[in-house]
PDB file of C-alpha atoms in Angstrom:
ATOM      1  CA  MET C  19       1.010  70.779  93.226  1.00  0.00           C
ATOM      2  CA  THR C  20       3.408  70.829  96.106  1.00  0.00           C
ATOM      3  CA  GLU C  21       3.059  73.518  98.751  1.00  0.00           C
ATOM      4  CA  LEU C  22       4.339  76.810  97.362  1.00  0.00           C
ATOM      5  CA  THR C  23       5.987  77.717 100.617  1.00  0.00           C
ATOM      6  CA  LEU C  24       8.370  74.769 100.110  1.00  0.00           C
ATOM      7  CA  VAL C  25      10.041  76.545  97.173  1.00  0.00           C
ATOM      8  CA  ARG C  26      12.219  79.495  97.961  1.00  0.00           C
ATOM      9  CA  GLY C  27      11.544  82.422  95.698  1.00  0.00           C
ATOM     10  CA  GLY C  28       7.771  82.164  95.525  1.00  0.00           C
ATOM     11  CA  VAL C  29       5.427  81.359  92.679  1.00  0.00           C
ATOM     12  CA  ARG C  30       7.859  82.163  89.868  1.00  0.00           C
ATOM     13  CA  ALA C  31      10.507  79.917  91.306  1.00  0.00           C
ATOM     14  CA  HIS C  32       7.987  77.130  91.857  1.00  0.00           C
ATOM     15  CA  ILE C  33       6.814  77.344  88.292  1.00  0.00           C
ATOM     16  CA  ALA C  34      10.426  77.305  87.048  1.00  0.00           C
ATOM     17  CA  LEU C  35      11.037  74.232  89.095  1.00  0.00           C
ATOM     18  CA  THR C  36       7.891  72.272  88.127  1.00  0.00           C
ATOM     19  CA  THR C  37       8.310  73.039  84.402  1.00  0.00           C
ATOM     20  CA  ARG C  38      12.079  72.588  84.226  1.00  0.00           C
ATOM     21  CA  ASP C  39      11.877  69.358  82.270  1.00  0.00           C
ATOM     22  CA  LEU C  40       9.673  70.838  79.593  1.00  0.00           C
ATOM     23  CA  HIS C  41      11.864  73.900  79.428  1.00  0.00           C
ATOM     24  CA  GLU C  42      15.103  71.882  79.296  1.00  0.00           C
ATOM     25  CA  ALA C  43      13.643  69.655  76.510  1.00  0.00           C
ATOM     26  CA  LEU C  44      13.369  72.724  74.313  1.00  0.00           C
ATOM     27  CA  HIS C  45      17.112  73.338  74.749  1.00  0.00           C
ATOM     28  CA  HIS C  46      17.636  69.923  73.061  1.00  0.00           C
ATOM     29  CA  ASP C  47      14.879  70.367  70.491  1.00  0.00           C
ATOM     30  CA  PRO C  48      16.220  69.551  66.991  1.00  0.00           C
ATOM     31  CA  VAL C  49      15.494  73.110  65.774  1.00  0.00           C
ATOM     32  CA  LEU C  50      15.680  75.377  68.825  1.00  0.00           C
ATOM     33  CA  GLY C  51      18.694  73.520  70.242  1.00  0.00           C
ATOM     34  CA  ARG C  52      20.664  74.450  67.117  1.00  0.00           C
ATOM     35  CA  LEU C  53      20.585  78.175  68.082  1.00  0.00           C
ATOM     36  CA  THR C  54      23.689  77.580  70.173  1.00  0.00           C
ATOM     37  CA  ALA C  55      25.499  75.381  67.640  1.00  0.00           C
ATOM     38  CA  PRO C  56      28.511  77.013  65.966  1.00  0.00           C
ATOM     39  CA  ASP C  57      27.565  75.443  62.602  1.00  0.00           C
ATOM     40  CA  ILE C  58      23.991  76.685  62.543  1.00  0.00           C
ATOM     41  CA  THR C  59      22.741  77.458  59.047  1.00  0.00           C
ATOM     42  CA  PRO C  60      20.676  80.468  57.975  1.00  0.00           C
ATOM     43  CA  ARG C  61      17.799  78.095  57.124  1.00  0.00           C
ATOM     44  CA  CYS C  62      17.845  76.500  60.585  1.00  0.00           C
ATOM     45  CA  TYR C  63      17.985  79.958  62.169  1.00  0.00           C
ATOM     46  CA  GLN C  64      14.995  81.056  60.166  1.00  0.00           C
ATOM     47  CA  THR C  65      13.062  77.934  61.115  1.00  0.00           C
ATOM     48  CA  ALA C  66      13.858  78.429  64.808  1.00  0.00           C
ATOM     49  CA  LEU C  67      12.696  82.064  64.623  1.00  0.00           C
ATOM     50  CA  ARG C  68       9.493  80.954  62.890  1.00  0.00           C
ATOM     51  CA  VAL C  69       8.781  78.572  65.735  1.00  0.00           C
ATOM     52  CA  LEU C  70       9.325  81.367  68.218  1.00  0.00           C
ATOM     53  CA  GLN C  71       7.296  83.747  66.151  1.00  0.00           C
ATOM     54  CA  CYS C  72       4.311  81.357  66.210  1.00  0.00           C
ATOM     55  CA  PHE C  73       4.615  81.177  70.000  1.00  0.00           C
ATOM     56  CA  TYR C  74       5.005  84.933  70.632  1.00  0.00           C
ATOM     57  CA  GLU C  75       2.181  85.770  68.228  1.00  0.00           C
ATOM     58  CA  ALA C  76      -0.106  83.229  69.881  1.00  0.00           C
ATOM     59  CA  VAL C  77       0.540  84.487  73.409  1.00  0.00           C
ATOM     60  CA  GLU C  78       0.156  88.068  72.348  1.00  0.00           C
ATOM     61  CA  LYS C  79      -3.172  87.286  70.637  1.00  0.00           C
ATOM     62  CA  ALA C  80      -4.325  85.516  73.783  1.00  0.00           C
ATOM     63  CA  ARG C  81      -3.308  88.552  75.904  1.00  0.00           C
ATOM     64  CA  ARG C  82      -5.142  90.961  73.555  1.00  0.00           C
ATOM     65  CA  ARG C  83      -8.192  88.699  73.453  1.00  0.00           C
ATOM     66  CA  ALA C  84      -8.313  88.747  77.246  1.00  0.00           C
ATOM     67  CA  GLY C  85      -7.910  92.568  77.227  1.00  0.00           C
ATOM     68  CA  ALA C  86      -5.338  92.118  79.984  1.00  0.00           C
ATOM     69  CA  TRP C  87      -2.054  93.698  81.000  1.00  0.00           C
ATOM     70  CA  PRO C  88      -1.033  96.064  78.164  1.00  0.00           C
ATOM     71  CA  ASP C  89       2.176  96.660  80.114  1.00  0.00           C
ATOM     72  CA  LEU C  90       3.070  93.004  79.496  1.00  0.00           C
ATOM     73  CA  SER C  91       2.515  93.209  75.737  1.00  0.00           C
ATOM     74  CA  LEU C  92       4.758  91.176  73.458  1.00  0.00           C
ATOM     75  CA  GLN C  93       4.141  93.484  70.490  1.00  0.00           C
ATOM     76  CA  SER C  94       7.724  94.698  70.252  1.00  0.00           C
ATOM     77  CA  VAL C  95       9.056  91.126  70.209  1.00  0.00           C
ATOM     78  CA  CYS C  96       6.499  90.258  67.499  1.00  0.00           C
ATOM     79  CA  ALA C  97       7.605  93.285  65.546  1.00  0.00           C
ATOM     80  CA  HIS C  98      11.255  92.197  65.750  1.00  0.00           C
ATOM     81  CA  LEU C  99      10.377  88.711  64.590  1.00  0.00           C
ATOM     82  CA  LEU C 100       8.432  90.217  61.658  1.00  0.00           C
ATOM     83  CA  THR C 101      11.600  92.076  60.733  1.00  0.00           C
ATOM     84  CA  ASP C 102      13.663  88.930  60.893  1.00  0.00           C
ATOM     85  CA  VAL C 103      11.355  86.379  59.204  1.00  0.00           C
ATOM     86  CA  GLY C 104       8.444  88.191  57.607  1.00  0.00           C
ATOM     87  CA  PRO C 105       4.756  87.578  58.125  1.00  0.00           C
ATOM     88  CA  PRO C 106       3.736  85.079  60.821  1.00  0.00           C
ATOM     89  CA  CYS C 107       3.811  81.406  60.116  1.00  0.00           C
ATOM     90  CA  ALA C 108       0.880  79.472  58.662  1.00  0.00           C
ATOM     91  CA  VAL C 109       1.224  76.766  61.317  1.00  0.00           C
ATOM     92  CA  GLU C 110      -1.604  76.746  63.765  1.00  0.00           C
ATOM     93  CA  THR C 111      -0.953  79.621  66.150  1.00  0.00           C
ATOM     94  CA  GLU C 112      -4.058  79.439  68.323  1.00  0.00           C
ATOM     95  CA  LEU C 113      -3.151  79.128  71.980  1.00  0.00           C
ATOM     96  CA  ARG C 114      -6.078  79.290  74.369  1.00  0.00           C
ATOM     97  CA  PHE C 115      -5.609  79.856  78.021  1.00  0.00           C
ATOM     98  CA  ASP C 116      -8.643  78.939  80.210  1.00  0.00           C
ATOM     99  CA  THR C 117      -7.970  81.624  82.850  1.00  0.00           C
ATOM    100  CA  GLU C 118      -6.100  84.854  83.305  1.00  0.00           C
ATOM    101  CA  GLU C 119      -3.700  83.045  85.619  1.00  0.00           C
ATOM    102  CA  ALA C 120      -2.938  80.520  82.846  1.00  0.00           C
ATOM    103  CA  LEU C 121      -2.270  83.415  80.553  1.00  0.00           C
ATOM    104  CA  LEU C 122       0.132  84.789  83.151  1.00  0.00           C
ATOM    105  CA  GLY C 123       1.943  81.467  83.003  1.00  0.00           C
ATOM    106  CA  GLY C 124       2.202  81.855  79.199  1.00  0.00           C
ATOM    107  CA  LEU C 125       3.465  85.435  79.563  1.00  0.00           C
ATOM    108  CA  TYR C 126       6.018  84.191  82.130  1.00  0.00           C
ATOM    109  CA  VAL C 127       7.378  81.757  79.514  1.00  0.00           C
ATOM    110  CA  ALA C 128       7.378  84.384  76.803  1.00  0.00           C
ATOM    111  CA  HIS C 129       9.024  87.154  78.741  1.00  0.00           C
ATOM    112  CA  GLY C 130      11.330  84.708  80.467  1.00  0.00           C
ATOM    113  CA  ALA C 131      12.635  83.562  77.091  1.00  0.00           C
ATOM    114  CA  SER C 132      14.547  86.864  76.925  1.00  0.00           C
ATOM    115  CA  PHE C 133      17.008  85.251  79.381  1.00  0.00           C
ATOM    116  CA  GLY C 134      17.498  82.444  76.855  1.00  0.00           C
ATOM    117  CA  ARG C 135      18.151  84.799  73.997  1.00  0.00           C
ATOM    118  CA  SER C 136      21.324  85.912  75.670  1.00  0.00           C
ATOM    119  CA  SER C 137      22.641  82.359  75.512  1.00  0.00           C
ATOM    120  CA  PHE C 138      22.563  82.249  71.724  1.00  0.00           C
ATOM    121  CA  ARG C 139      22.982  85.961  70.835  1.00  0.00           C
ATOM    122  CA  ALA C 140      26.800  85.817  70.511  1.00  0.00           C
ATOM    123  CA  ASN C 141      26.702  82.513  68.647  1.00  0.00           C
ATOM    124  CA  ILE C 142      24.304  83.816  65.977  1.00  0.00           C
ATOM    125  CA  ALA C 143      26.297  87.061  65.657  1.00  0.00           C
ATOM    126  CA  GLN C 144      29.464  85.066  65.032  1.00  0.00           C
ATOM    127  CA  ALA C 145      28.082  82.172  63.019  1.00  0.00           C
ATOM    128  CA  LEU C 146      25.611  84.150  60.888  1.00  0.00           C
ATOM    129  CA  PRO C 147      26.733  87.795  60.734  1.00  0.00           C
ATOM    130  CA  GLY C 148      24.686  88.516  57.630  1.00  0.00           C
ATOM    131  CA  VAL C 149      21.248  87.530  58.986  1.00  0.00           C
ATOM    132  CA  SER C 150      18.751  89.926  60.456  1.00  0.00           C
ATOM    133  CA  GLN C 151      19.097  89.849  64.243  1.00  0.00           C
ATOM    134  CA  ALA C 152      16.359  92.212  65.535  1.00  0.00           C
ATOM    135  CA  PHE C 153      14.778  89.544  67.725  1.00  0.00           C
ATOM    136  CA  ILE C 154      17.949  88.285  69.351  1.00  0.00           C
ATOM    137  CA  SER C 155      19.259  91.798  69.800  1.00  0.00           C
ATOM    138  CA  GLU C 156      16.299  92.794  71.957  1.00  0.00           C
ATOM    139  CA  ARG C 157      17.266  92.789  75.603  1.00  0.00           C
ATOM    140  CA  LEU C 158      15.135  91.882  78.621  1.00  0.00           C
ATOM    141  CA  ASP C 159      12.976  94.769  79.756  1.00  0.00           C
ATOM    142  CA  LYS C 160      13.763  94.524  83.474  1.00  0.00           C
ATOM    143  CA  GLU C 161      10.796  96.760  84.469  1.00  0.00           C
ATOM    144  CA  THR C 162       8.344  94.591  82.568  1.00  0.00           C
ATOM    145  CA  TRP C 163       9.913  91.411  84.080  1.00  0.00           C
ATOM    146  CA  ARG C 164       9.667  92.836  87.586  1.00  0.00           C
ATOM    147  CA  SER C 165       6.020  93.829  86.949  1.00  0.00           C
ATOM    148  CA  LEU C 166       5.177  90.361  85.639  1.00  0.00           C
ATOM    149  CA  VAL C 167       6.803  88.590  88.641  1.00  0.00           C
ATOM    150  CA  ALA C 168       5.129  90.950  91.094  1.00  0.00           C
ATOM    151  CA  LEU C 169       1.754  90.224  89.462  1.00  0.00           C
ATOM    152  CA  MET C 170       2.406  86.472  89.521  1.00  0.00           C
ATOM    153  CA  GLU C 171       3.337  86.627  93.197  1.00  0.00           C
ATOM    154  CA  ARG C 172       0.180  88.615  94.087  1.00  0.00           C
ATOM    155  CA  ARG C 173      -2.140  86.366  92.156  1.00  0.00           C
ATOM    156  CA  GLY C 174      -0.299  83.205  93.242  1.00  0.00           C
ATOM    157  CA  ARG C 175      -1.067  83.695  96.889  1.00  0.00           C
ATOM    158  CA  ASP C 176      -4.064  81.573  96.090  1.00  0.00           C
ATOM    159  CA  THR C 177      -2.790  78.015  95.589  1.00  0.00           C
ATOM    160  CA  ALA C 178      -5.432  77.280  92.828  1.00  0.00           C
ATOM    161  CA  ALA C 179      -4.381  80.438  90.955  1.00  0.00           C
ATOM    162  CA  ALA C 180      -0.718  79.401  91.166  1.00  0.00           C
ATOM    163  CA  GLU C 181      -1.623  75.977  89.788  1.00  0.00           C
ATOM    164  CA  ARG C 182      -3.363  77.607  86.867  1.00  0.00           C
ATOM    165  CA  MET C 183      -0.203  79.707  86.179  1.00  0.00           C
ATOM    166  CA  GLU C 184       1.842  76.528  86.307  1.00  0.00           C
ATOM    167  CA  GLN C 185      -0.532  74.899  83.815  1.00  0.00           C
ATOM    168  CA  GLY C 186      -0.314  77.913  81.504  1.00  0.00           C
ATOM    169  CA  ALA C 187       3.509  77.728  81.565  1.00  0.00           C
ATOM    170  CA  ALA C 188       3.471  73.993  80.857  1.00  0.00           C
ATOM    171  CA  GLN C 189       0.942  74.543  78.094  1.00  0.00           C
ATOM    172  CA  SER C 190       3.182  77.212  76.588  1.00  0.00           C
ATOM    173  CA  PHE C 191       6.315  75.030  76.594  1.00  0.00           C
ATOM    174  CA  ALA C 192       4.281  72.196  75.041  1.00  0.00           C
ATOM    175  CA  PHE C 193       2.975  74.516  72.403  1.00  0.00           C
ATOM    176  CA  VAL C 194       6.497  75.538  71.418  1.00  0.00           C
ATOM    177  CA  ALA C 195       7.541  71.896  71.174  1.00  0.00           C
ATOM    178  CA  ALA C 196       4.480  71.027  69.031  1.00  0.00           C
ATOM    179  CA  VAL C 197       5.068  73.967  66.654  1.00  0.00           C
ATOM    180  CA  SER C 198       8.717  72.913  66.314  1.00  0.00           C
ATOM    181  CA  ALA C 199       7.723  69.364  65.485  1.00  0.00           C
ATOM    182  CA  ARG C 200       5.206  70.521  62.898  1.00  0.00           C
ATOM    183  CA  MET C 201       7.761  72.844  61.292  1.00  0.00           C
ATOM    184  CA  ARG C 202      10.302  70.094  61.104  1.00  0.00           C
ATOM    185  CA  ALA C 203       7.747  67.862  59.446  1.00  0.00           C
ATOM    186  CA  GLU C 204       7.014  70.516  56.840  1.00  0.00           C
ATOM    187  CA  THR C 205      10.587  71.223  55.927  1.00  0.00           C
TER     188      THR C 205
END
């Protein structure tokens, strides 16, 4: 890992930079990348939401298992996805983080995805006005985001802890890509 002081913006900015390729790959994922396509179908939308549901459920389970940070819960996001697509997917949803810092990296990816939702919110509303849109209608909770970033910065003062957060974020992006690939294979 490069020296954190070289990246302006601290730990969060460093993790964003070092995981950029993994993150960008999801924008071109055959399922998730379709969320911004004007010709998206209801079936593709449902599949994309199922991929995201598997991810959010997995991170929330890991957070609950660790008994950590109730203020960073993903329960409302999981509830909105339940409204949109029904019970969680049968695809493997186990996501294990070795440390609390790695879990923070996963929470960073999950909460940070709220920024991405805004990029496809208008497209889905226009292309698929009749589908349930509880998940994409949910806005970023700025207080939760600030709390998460502050926690990451405090914990990330230790370079080894920052590296574990980076690994957790990378693990999360890879998990989403793997779930998407499995779902594509099943449909």
